[in-house]
Tab-separated table of N, CA and C in Angstrom:
chain	number	residue	atom	x	y	z
K	1	MET	N	96.467	108.733	106.791
K	1	MET	CA	95.808	108.565	105.518
K	1	MET	C	95.126	109.872	105.124
K	2	GLU	N	95.371	110.290	103.894
K	2	GLU	CA	94.774	111.527	103.424
K	2	GLU	C	93.298	111.347	103.120
K	3	LYS	N	92.584	112.435	103.261
K	3	LYS	CA	91.145	112.439	103.010
K	3	LYS	C	90.861	113.313	101.790
K	4	THR	N	89.916	112.905	100.976
K	4	THR	CA	89.480	113.728	99.856
K	4	THR	C	88.777	114.969	100.406
K	5	ILE	N	89.157	116.125	99.887
K	5	ILE	CA	88.578	117.391	100.317
K	5	ILE	C	87.815	117.987	99.145
K	6	ARG	N	86.574	118.338	99.383
K	6	ARG	CA	85.735	118.974	98.359
K	6	ARG	C	85.776	120.481	98.587
K	7	ILE	N	86.113	121.214	97.533
K	7	ILE	CA	86.301	122.665	97.620
K	7	ILE	C	85.327	123.379	96.688
K	8	LEU	N	84.667	124.393	97.226
K	8	LEU	CA	83.802	125.266	96.445
K	8	LEU	C	84.539	126.569	96.177
K	9	GLY	N	84.720	126.916	94.910
K	9	GLY	CA	85.287	128.201	94.523
K	9	GLY	C	84.170	129.115	94.052
K	10	ILE	N	84.238	130.385	94.435
K	10	ILE	CA	83.192	131.345	94.060
K	10	ILE	C	83.835	132.591	93.459
K	11	ASP	N	83.342	132.967	92.288
K	11	ASP	CA	83.754	134.200	91.614
K	11	ASP	C	82.571	135.165	91.691
K	12	PRO	N	82.591	136.101	92.659
K	12	PRO	CA	81.410	136.930	92.903
K	12	PRO	C	81.162	137.990	91.838
K	13	GLY	N	79.897	138.227	91.574
K	13	GLY	CA	79.455	139.290	90.680
K	13	GLY	C	77.972	139.505	90.897
K	14	LEU	N	77.488	140.705	90.678
K	14	LEU	CA	76.076	140.972	90.906
K	14	LEU	C	75.218	140.383	89.790
K	15	ARG	N	75.665	140.474	88.550
K	15	ARG	CA	74.909	139.882	87.439
K	15	ARG	C	75.086	138.371	87.374
K	16	ARG	N	76.337	137.957	87.491
K	16	ARG	CA	76.668	136.529	87.400
K	16	ARG	C	77.709	136.199	88.460
K	17	THR	N	77.396	135.227	89.293
K	17	THR	CA	78.353	134.711	90.261
K	17	THR	C	78.690	133.291	89.836
K	18	GLY	N	79.956	133.091	89.498
K	18	GLY	CA	80.393	131.765	89.084
K	18	GLY	C	80.699	130.900	90.288
K	19	TRP	N	80.473	129.589	90.137
K	19	TRP	CA	80.816	128.646	91.196
K	19	TRP	C	81.419	127.392	90.550
K	20	GLY	N	82.335	126.792	91.276
K	20	GLY	CA	82.955	125.565	90.805
K	20	GLY	C	83.295	124.679	91.980
K	21	VAL	N	83.077	123.388	91.825
K	21	VAL	CA	83.353	122.423	92.884
K	21	VAL	C	84.366	121.417	92.355
K	22	ILE	N	85.437	121.235	93.122
K	22	ILE	CA	86.460	120.242	92.788
K	22	ILE	C	86.724	119.390	94.028
K	23	GLU	N	87.387	118.277	93.811
K	23	GLU	CA	87.902	117.472	94.918
K	23	GLU	C	89.401	117.375	94.766
K	24	THR	N	90.081	117.360	95.899
K	24	THR	CA	91.521	117.221	95.895
K	24	THR	C	91.917	116.120	96.875
K	25	LEU	N	92.854	115.316	96.441
K	25	LEU	CA	93.443	114.273	97.272
K	25	LEU	C	94.933	114.304	96.983
K	26	GLY	N	95.696	114.757	97.957
K	26	GLY	CA	97.121	114.966	97.706
K	26	GLY	C	97.278	116.034	96.639
K	27	ASN	N	97.980	115.680	95.555
K	27	ASN	CA	98.179	116.631	94.458
K	27	ASN	C	97.179	116.457	93.319
K	28	SER	N	96.277	115.493	93.448
K	28	SER	CA	95.333	115.256	92.348
K	28	SER	C	94.095	116.140	92.492
K	29	LEU	N	93.579	116.559	91.345
K	29	LEU	CA	92.390	117.398	91.285
K	29	LEU	C	91.333	116.680	90.463
K	30	LYS	N	90.082	116.765	90.913
K	30	LYS	CA	88.987	116.134	90.194
K	30	LYS	C	87.847	117.132	90.060
K	31	PHE	N	87.379	117.314	88.831
K	31	PHE	CA	86.237	118.183	88.567
K	31	PHE	C	84.962	117.514	89.052
K	32	ILE	N	84.126	118.272	89.764
K	32	ILE	CA	82.825	117.773	90.226
K	32	ILE	C	81.696	118.488	89.475
K	33	ALA	N	81.665	119.818	89.522
K	33	ALA	CA	80.583	120.561	88.866
K	33	ALA	C	80.955	122.041	88.809
K	34	SER	N	80.254	122.767	87.945
K	34	SER	CA	80.418	124.221	87.900
K	34	SER	C	79.154	124.839	87.321
K	35	GLY	N	79.008	126.133	87.525
K	35	GLY	CA	77.846	126.822	86.997
K	35	GLY	C	77.874	128.293	87.341
K	36	THR	N	76.765	128.933	87.091
K	36	THR	CA	76.644	130.365	87.336
K	36	THR	C	75.279	130.661	87.942
K	37	VAL	N	75.280	131.465	88.986
K	37	VAL	CA	74.042	131.980	89.550
K	37	VAL	C	73.840	133.358	88.918
K	38	THR	N	72.728	133.544	88.250
K	38	THR	CA	72.458	134.827	87.600
K	38	THR	C	71.314	135.548	88.318
K	39	THR	N	71.339	136.866	88.196
K	39	THR	CA	70.277	137.657	88.796
K	39	THR	C	69.529	138.418	87.706
K	40	ASP	N	68.328	138.816	88.028
K	40	ASP	CA	67.464	139.559	87.119
K	40	ASP	C	67.786	141.045	87.255
K	41	GLY	N	68.402	141.616	86.226
K	41	GLY	CA	68.801	143.016	86.239
K	41	GLY	C	67.655	143.998	86.347
K	42	GLN	N	66.421	143.539	86.159
K	42	GLN	CA	65.252	144.412	86.275
K	42	GLN	C	64.790	144.543	87.726
K	43	MET	N	65.321	143.681	88.594
K	43	MET	CA	64.893	143.691	90.007
K	43	MET	C	65.723	144.684	90.810
K	44	ASP	N	65.216	145.045	91.981
K	44	ASP	CA	65.954	145.937	92.869
K	44	ASP	C	67.144	145.190	93.473
K	45	LEU	N	68.084	145.951	94.030
K	45	LEU	CA	69.332	145.390	94.537
K	45	LEU	C	69.103	144.316	95.601
K	46	ALA	N	68.220	144.581	96.540
K	46	ALA	CA	67.974	143.611	97.618
K	46	ALA	C	67.460	142.284	97.059
K	47	SER	N	66.583	142.352	96.072
K	47	SER	CA	66.051	141.121	95.472
K	47	SER	C	67.137	140.358	94.722
K	48	ARG	N	68.021	141.093	94.063
K	48	ARG	CA	69.123	140.439	93.342
K	48	ARG	C	70.092	139.766	94.321
K	49	LEU	N	70.356	140.434	95.436
K	49	LEU	CA	71.230	139.825	96.448
K	49	LEU	C	70.580	138.567	97.014
K	50	ARG	N	69.284	138.605	97.176
K	50	ARG	CA	68.548	137.420	97.641
K	50	ARG	C	68.664	136.282	96.624
K	51	GLN	N	68.591	136.606	95.331
K	51	GLN	CA	68.761	135.584	94.291
K	51	GLN	C	70.138	134.939	94.393
K	52	LEU	N	71.169	135.757	94.626
K	52	LEU	CA	72.519	135.204	94.791
K	52	LEU	C	72.577	134.297	96.014
K	53	HIS	N	72.015	134.781	97.107
K	53	HIS	CA	71.999	134.002	98.342
K	53	HIS	C	71.321	132.650	98.128
K	54	ASP	N	70.142	132.675	97.547
K	54	ASP	CA	69.384	131.441	97.352
K	54	ASP	C	70.107	130.482	96.400
K	55	GLY	N	70.675	131.025	95.320
K	55	GLY	CA	71.389	130.187	94.363
K	55	GLY	C	72.626	129.546	94.951
K	56	LEU	N	73.416	130.330	95.686
K	56	LEU	CA	74.625	129.777	96.306
K	56	LEU	C	74.280	128.808	97.430
K	57	THR	N	73.203	129.081	98.150
K	57	THR	CA	72.767	128.157	99.203
K	57	THR	C	72.405	126.809	98.599
K	58	GLU	N	71.753	126.829	97.461
K	58	GLU	CA	71.398	125.589	96.763
K	58	GLU	C	72.660	124.818	96.349
K	59	VAL	N	73.677	125.528	95.884
K	59	VAL	CA	74.940	124.887	95.493
K	59	VAL	C	75.608	124.254	96.716
K	60	VAL	N	75.682	124.995	97.818
K	60	VAL	CA	76.325	124.481	99.034
K	60	VAL	C	75.600	123.239	99.537
K	61	HIS	N	74.290	123.279	99.567
K	61	HIS	CA	73.530	122.122	100.053
K	61	HIS	C	73.584	120.951	99.068
K	62	GLY	N	73.642	121.247	97.785
K	62	GLY	CA	73.659	120.193	96.773
K	62	GLY	C	74.989	119.472	96.642
K	63	TYR	N	76.109	120.192	96.878
K	63	TYR	CA	77.430	119.601	96.656
K	63	TYR	C	78.225	119.391	97.941
K	64	THR	N	77.722	119.838	99.064
K	64	THR	CA	78.321	119.665	100.396
K	64	THR	C	79.853	119.771	100.409
K	65	PRO	N	80.373	120.963	100.088
K	65	PRO	CA	81.831	121.132	100.131
K	65	PRO	C	82.357	121.105	101.564
K	66	ASP	N	83.652	120.822	101.687
K	66	ASP	CA	84.334	120.839	102.985
K	66	ASP	C	84.943	122.208	103.271
K	67	GLU	N	85.321	122.915	102.208
K	67	GLU	CA	85.972	124.214	102.328
K	67	GLU	C	85.523	125.083	101.172
K	68	SER	N	85.743	126.394	101.309
K	68	SER	CA	85.361	127.300	100.226
K	68	SER	C	86.405	128.393	100.055
K	69	ALA	N	86.380	128.990	98.870
K	69	ALA	CA	87.307	130.078	98.552
K	69	ALA	C	86.587	131.083	97.666
K	70	VAL	N	86.866	132.357	97.913
K	70	VAL	CA	86.220	133.452	97.194
K	70	VAL	C	87.300	134.389	96.678
K	71	GLU	N	87.101	134.876	95.446
K	71	GLU	CA	88.055	135.837	94.904
K	71	GLU	C	87.846	137.198	95.554
K	72	GLN	N	88.965	137.867	95.864
K	72	GLN	CA	88.888	139.208	96.440
K	72	GLN	C	88.442	140.197	95.372
K	73	THR	N	87.751	141.217	95.799
K	73	THR	CA	87.231	142.237	94.889
K	73	THR	C	88.339	143.183	94.466
K	74	PHE	N	88.325	143.512	93.194
K	74	PHE	CA	89.216	144.561	92.723
K	74	PHE	C	88.463	145.880	92.770
K	75	VAL	N	89.193	146.967	92.860
K	75	VAL	CA	88.575	148.286	92.901
K	75	VAL	C	88.669	148.883	91.505
K	76	ASN	N	87.557	149.411	91.008
K	76	ASN	CA	87.607	150.076	89.703
K	76	ASN	C	87.208	151.538	89.857
K	77	LYS	N	87.137	152.238	88.745
K	77	LYS	CA	86.894	153.681	88.781
K	77	LYS	C	85.456	154.040	89.124
K	78	ASP	N	84.518	153.136	88.891
K	78	ASP	CA	83.106	153.398	89.151
K	78	ASP	C	82.769	152.965	90.580
K	79	ALA	N	82.642	153.931	91.470
K	79	ALA	CA	82.418	153.638	92.885
K	79	ALA	C	81.110	152.885	93.112
K	80	VAL	N	80.070	153.209	92.380
K	80	VAL	CA	78.774	152.541	92.555
K	80	VAL	C	78.893	151.067	92.160
K	81	ALA	N	79.550	150.795	91.033
K	81	ALA	CA	79.734	149.408	90.589
K	81	ALA	C	80.599	148.638	91.589
K	82	THR	N	81.620	149.277	92.116
K	82	THR	CA	82.481	148.627	93.106
K	82	THR	C	81.693	148.288	94.364
K	83	LEU	N	80.835	149.191	94.801
K	83	LEU	CA	80.017	148.951	95.988
K	83	LEU	C	79.060	147.783	95.762
K	84	LYS	N	78.417	147.733	94.602
K	84	LYS	CA	77.497	146.634	94.293
K	84	LYS	C	78.244	145.303	94.225
K	85	LEU	N	79.435	145.304	93.627
K	85	LEU	CA	80.246	144.088	93.579
K	85	LEU	C	80.621	143.659	94.994
K	86	GLY	N	80.937	144.625	95.849
K	86	GLY	CA	81.262	144.315	97.238
K	86	GLY	C	80.089	143.680	97.972
K	87	GLN	N	78.889	144.130	97.669
K	87	GLN	CA	77.714	143.543	98.303
K	87	GLN	C	77.488	142.109	97.814
K	88	ALA	N	77.699	141.877	96.533
K	88	ALA	CA	77.587	140.516	95.990
K	88	ALA	C	78.662	139.626	96.610
K	89	ARG	N	79.841	140.185	96.796
K	89	ARG	CA	80.926	139.437	97.418
K	89	ARG	C	80.582	139.099	98.869
K	90	GLY	N	79.894	140.006	99.547
K	90	GLY	CA	79.446	139.726	100.910
K	90	GLY	C	78.554	138.500	100.961
K	91	ILE	N	77.668	138.358	99.983
K	91	ILE	CA	76.806	137.172	99.904
K	91	ILE	C	77.666	135.931	99.658
K	92	ALA	N	78.668	136.067	98.778
K	92	ALA	CA	79.554	134.938	98.466
K	92	ALA	C	80.353	134.489	99.690
K	93	LEU	N	80.650	135.396	100.592
K	93	LEU	CA	81.344	135.057	101.842
K	93	LEU	C	80.369	134.504	102.882
K	94	LEU	N	79.178	135.077	102.923
K	94	LEU	CA	78.188	134.723	103.936
K	94	LEU	C	77.637	133.312	103.778
K	95	VAL	N	77.257	132.942	102.563
K	95	VAL	CA	76.574	131.658	102.357
K	95	VAL	C	77.419	130.471	102.832
K	96	PRO	N	78.682	130.340	102.409
K	96	PRO	CA	79.450	129.203	102.921
K	96	PRO	C	79.713	129.300	104.428
K	97	SER	N	79.879	130.514	104.924
K	97	SER	CA	80.099	130.691	106.356
K	97	SER	C	78.887	130.225	107.158
K	98	LEU	N	77.686	130.564	106.680
K	98	LEU	CA	76.470	130.104	107.355
K	98	LEU	C	76.356	128.581	107.357
K	99	ALA	N	76.965	127.935	106.362
K	99	ALA	CA	76.947	126.472	106.279
K	99	ALA	C	78.055	125.842	107.129
K	100	GLY	N	78.815	126.676	107.849
K	100	GLY	CA	79.862	126.170	108.719
K	100	GLY	C	81.198	125.951	108.041
K	101	LEU	N	81.360	126.469	106.826
K	101	LEU	CA	82.612	126.286	106.088
K	101	LEU	C	83.589	127.412	106.384
K	102	HIS	N	84.860	127.069	106.416
K	102	HIS	CA	85.897	128.099	106.451
K	102	HIS	C	85.973	128.717	105.064
K	103	VAL	N	86.098	130.032	104.978
K	103	VAL	CA	86.166	130.724	103.698
K	103	VAL	C	87.535	131.394	103.562
K	104	SER	N	88.286	130.974	102.565
K	104	SER	CA	89.566	131.609	102.256
K	104	SER	C	89.355	132.605	101.132
K	105	GLU	N	90.215	133.623	101.092
K	105	GLU	CA	90.101	134.645	100.064
K	105	GLU	C	91.422	134.760	99.314
K	106	TYR	N	91.327	134.959	97.990
K	106	TYR	CA	92.514	135.033	97.150
K	106	TYR	C	92.410	136.190	96.175
K	107	ALA	N	93.522	136.892	95.999
K	107	ALA	CA	93.596	137.973	95.024
K	107	ALA	C	93.590	137.386	93.613
K	108	PRO	N	93.059	138.118	92.644
K	108	PRO	CA	93.033	137.621	91.266
K	108	PRO	C	94.402	137.176	90.748
K	109	ASN	N	95.460	137.918	91.076
K	109	ASN	CA	96.800	137.541	90.605
K	109	ASN	C	97.281	136.238	91.235
K	110	ALA	N	96.911	135.992	92.492
K	110	ALA	CA	97.284	134.728	93.144
K	110	ALA	C	96.577	133.551	92.478
K	111	VAL	N	95.328	133.762	92.079
K	111	VAL	CA	94.574	132.708	91.398
K	111	VAL	C	95.237	132.376	90.069
K	112	LYS	N	95.563	133.399	89.292
K	112	LYS	CA	96.216	133.179	87.996
K	112	LYS	C	97.557	132.494	88.172
K	113	LYS	N	98.317	132.913	89.167
K	113	LYS	CA	99.626	132.309	89.387
K	113	LYS	C	99.495	130.825	89.744
K	114	ALA	N	98.492	130.485	90.543
K	114	ALA	CA	98.284	129.092	90.941
K	114	ALA	C	97.888	128.208	89.761
K	115	VAL	N	97.156	128.784	88.803
K	115	VAL	CA	96.629	127.982	87.696
K	115	VAL	C	97.536	128.004	86.469
K	116	ILE	N	98.012	129.198	86.078
K	116	ILE	CA	98.812	129.275	84.853
K	116	ILE	C	100.290	129.560	85.107
K	117	GLY	N	100.668	129.762	86.366
K	117	GLY	CA	102.080	129.925	86.705
K	117	GLY	C	102.572	131.351	86.754
K	118	VAL	N	101.776	132.291	86.290
K	118	VAL	CA	102.140	133.700	86.355
K	118	VAL	C	100.936	134.501	86.834
K	119	GLY	N	101.188	135.671	87.408
K	119	GLY	CA	100.116	136.480	87.985
K	119	GLY	C	99.304	137.276	86.995
K	120	HIS	N	99.729	137.272	85.749
K	120	HIS	CA	98.982	137.999	84.722
K	120	HIS	C	98.776	137.066	83.548
K	121	GLY	N	97.552	137.001	83.083
K	121	GLY	CA	97.238	136.144	81.952
K	121	GLY	C	95.801	136.378	81.547
K	122	ASP	N	95.447	135.853	80.391
K	122	ASP	CA	94.077	136.078	79.931
K	122	ASP	C	93.205	134.862	80.202
K	123	LYS	N	91.926	135.050	79.972
K	123	LYS	CA	90.930	134.005	80.256
K	123	LYS	C	91.198	132.732	79.455
K	124	GLU	N	91.662	132.873	78.229
K	124	GLU	CA	91.915	131.699	77.400
K	124	GLU	C	93.003	130.809	78.008
K	125	GLN	N	94.029	131.432	78.603
K	125	GLN	CA	95.081	130.655	79.260
K	125	GLN	C	94.524	129.880	80.451
K	126	ILE	N	93.646	130.530	81.213
K	126	ILE	CA	93.027	129.861	82.366
K	126	ILE	C	92.177	128.693	81.886
K	127	HIS	N	91.364	128.920	80.853
K	127	HIS	CA	90.501	127.865	80.323
K	127	HIS	C	91.330	126.677	79.850
K	128	MET	N	92.437	126.952	79.159
K	128	MET	CA	93.296	125.883	78.658
K	128	MET	C	93.908	125.082	79.807
K	129	MET	N	94.392	125.782	80.833
K	129	MET	CA	95.025	125.081	81.955
K	129	MET	C	94.013	124.290	82.777
K	130	LEU	N	92.793	124.776	82.870
K	130	LEU	CA	91.761	123.999	83.561
K	130	LEU	C	91.591	122.644	82.877
K	131	LYS	N	91.605	122.646	81.558
K	131	LYS	CA	91.452	121.402	80.797
K	131	LYS	C	92.672	120.490	80.939
K	132	VAL	N	93.841	121.080	81.128
K	132	VAL	CA	95.049	120.286	81.346
K	132	VAL	C	95.027	119.672	82.750
K	133	LEU	N	94.672	120.476	83.742
K	133	LEU	CA	94.679	120.023	85.136
K	133	LEU	C	93.549	119.044	85.441
K	134	MET	N	92.406	119.226	84.779
K	134	MET	CA	91.238	118.361	85.009
K	134	MET	C	90.624	118.027	83.649
K	135	PRO	N	91.107	116.984	82.988
K	135	PRO	CA	90.656	116.683	81.622
K	135	PRO	C	89.142	116.537	81.456
K	136	LYS	N	88.417	116.197	82.495
K	136	LYS	CA	86.957	116.025	82.383
K	136	LYS	C	86.186	117.294	82.742
K	137	VAL	N	86.886	118.407	82.886
K	137	VAL	CA	86.253	119.651	83.302
K	137	VAL	C	85.219	120.116	82.282
K	138	GLN	N	84.135	120.705	82.805
K	138	GLN	CA	83.085	121.303	81.977
K	138	GLN	C	82.690	122.620	82.630
K	139	PHE	N	82.651	123.643	81.824
K	139	PHE	CA	82.193	124.934	82.342
K	139	PHE	C	81.580	125.726	81.200
K	140	LYS	N	80.556	126.479	81.546
K	140	LYS	CA	79.911	127.365	80.583
K	140	LYS	C	80.206	128.787	80.997
K	141	GLY	N	81.084	129.430	80.274
K	141	GLY	CA	81.377	130.829	80.525
K	141	GLY	C	82.551	131.062	81.458
K	142	SER	N	83.025	132.281	81.407
K	142	SER	CA	84.206	132.671	82.174
K	142	SER	C	83.972	132.706	83.675
K	143	ASP	N	82.754	133.003	84.110
K	143	ASP	CA	82.489	133.087	85.545
K	143	ASP	C	82.669	131.718	86.205
K	144	ALA	N	82.145	130.677	85.583
K	144	ALA	CA	82.305	129.322	86.116
K	144	ALA	C	83.761	128.890	86.042
K	145	ALA	N	84.444	129.219	84.950
K	145	ALA	CA	85.866	128.870	84.809
K	145	ALA	C	86.693	129.576	85.880
K	146	ASP	N	86.411	130.852	86.114
K	146	ASP	CA	87.144	131.590	87.150
K	146	ASP	C	86.906	130.978	88.529
K	147	ALA	N	85.684	130.541	88.791
K	147	ALA	CA	85.375	129.919	90.082
K	147	ALA	C	86.163	128.617	90.255
K	148	LEU	N	86.282	127.838	89.192
K	148	LEU	CA	87.095	126.609	89.261
K	148	LEU	C	88.558	126.956	89.518
K	149	ALA	N	89.045	128.018	88.891
K	149	ALA	CA	90.426	128.454	89.118
K	149	ALA	C	90.636	128.864	90.576
K	150	ILE	N	89.648	129.516	91.173
K	150	ILE	CA	89.731	129.910	92.588
K	150	ILE	C	89.789	128.667	93.468
K	151	ALA	N	88.989	127.658	93.146
K	151	ALA	CA	89.017	126.403	93.912
K	151	ALA	C	90.382	125.735	93.789
K	152	ILE	N	90.968	125.742	92.597
K	152	ILE	CA	92.297	125.148	92.398
K	152	ILE	C	93.342	125.921	93.180
K	153	CYS	N	93.249	127.246	93.167
K	153	CYS	CA	94.177	128.073	93.948
K	153	CYS	C	94.109	127.678	95.417
K	154	HIS	N	92.902	127.491	95.924
K	154	HIS	CA	92.752	127.096	97.314
K	154	HIS	C	93.337	125.700	97.557
K	155	ALA	N	93.120	124.788	96.620
K	155	ALA	CA	93.679	123.437	96.766
K	155	ALA	C	95.197	123.495	96.878
K	156	HIS	N	95.824	124.383	96.121
K	156	HIS	CA	97.285	124.509	96.153
K	156	HIS	C	97.788	125.207	97.418
K	157	ASN	N	96.956	126.054	98.004
K	157	ASN	CA	97.392	126.876	99.139
K	157	ASN	C	96.845	126.443	100.490
K	158	ARG	N	95.963	125.478	100.538
K	158	ARG	CA	95.264	125.147	101.777
K	158	ARG	C	96.211	124.651	102.871
K	159	GLY	N	97.243	123.909	102.533
K	159	GLY	CA	98.198	123.431	103.537
K	159	GLY	C	98.929	124.581	104.192
K	160	ALA	N	99.392	125.519	103.380
K	160	ALA	CA	100.080	126.700	103.911
K	160	ALA	C	99.130	127.526	104.776
K	161	ASN	N	97.871	127.626	104.356
K	161	ASN	CA	96.877	128.383	105.139
K	161	ASN	C	96.673	127.748	106.513
K	162	ARG	N	96.613	126.406	106.571
K	162	ARG	CA	96.428	125.715	107.848
K	162	ARG	C	97.625	125.936	108.771
K	163	MET	N	98.836	125.874	108.216
K	163	MET	CA	100.037	126.082	109.033
K	163	MET	C	100.076	127.505	109.582
K	164	MET	N	99.697	128.477	108.764
K	164	MET	CA	99.689	129.874	109.201
K	164	MET	C	98.671	130.062	110.317
K	165	LYS	N	97.488	129.495	110.146
K	165	LYS	CA	96.424	129.608	111.152
K	165	LYS	C	96.874	128.981	112.480
K	166	ALA	N	97.526	127.819	112.406
K	166	ALA	CA	98.022	127.153	113.609
K	166	ALA	C	99.094	127.976	114.302
K	167	ALA	N	99.973	128.579	113.505
K	167	ALA	CA	101.039	129.415	114.077
K	167	ALA	C	100.464	130.641	114.761
K	168	LEU	N	99.441	131.240	114.177
K	168	LEU	CA	98.825	132.427	114.770
K	168	LEU	C	98.047	132.092	116.036
K	169	ALA	N	97.498	130.866	116.069
K	169	ALA	CA	96.729	130.440	117.239
K	169	ALA	C	97.636	130.203	118.432
K	170	GLY	N	98.901	129.953	118.146
K	170	GLY	CA	99.878	129.859	119.216
K	170	GLY	C	100.148	128.514	119.696
């Protein structure tokens, strides 16, 4: 008998980290919640990272996911911005791990392919497909929508991930 699995998707960012929680049972997807953890741009970096940590910890404790997924960081031309994004991503990986969750990581193109069928697409296509896949979905802003897309990507790939992990374990 299959069990309902609750998945937390996280779209990391220093200013705004999106989060989305879905449930999956077989091929069905159910929207649970979504939102954004924001930081105060006037604060120092360590304080902002703490805000992300505290906000994501509240989400993990409030929604008790079974698994989590985080989008991989892209590299851009601004090395300082890339480093700060990497630090925010570290918090996004750390919080679910501290809660005992396995954390999967997905490239942006893999997320788009899982949701809209192709590896390149715009935010409007993702938003539209989220509404098709989960008619009761609610999200405010692209960060929360992206986090839901990451959770859906994980829902589609979790079986393959388990088989790969088992094969590597020997």
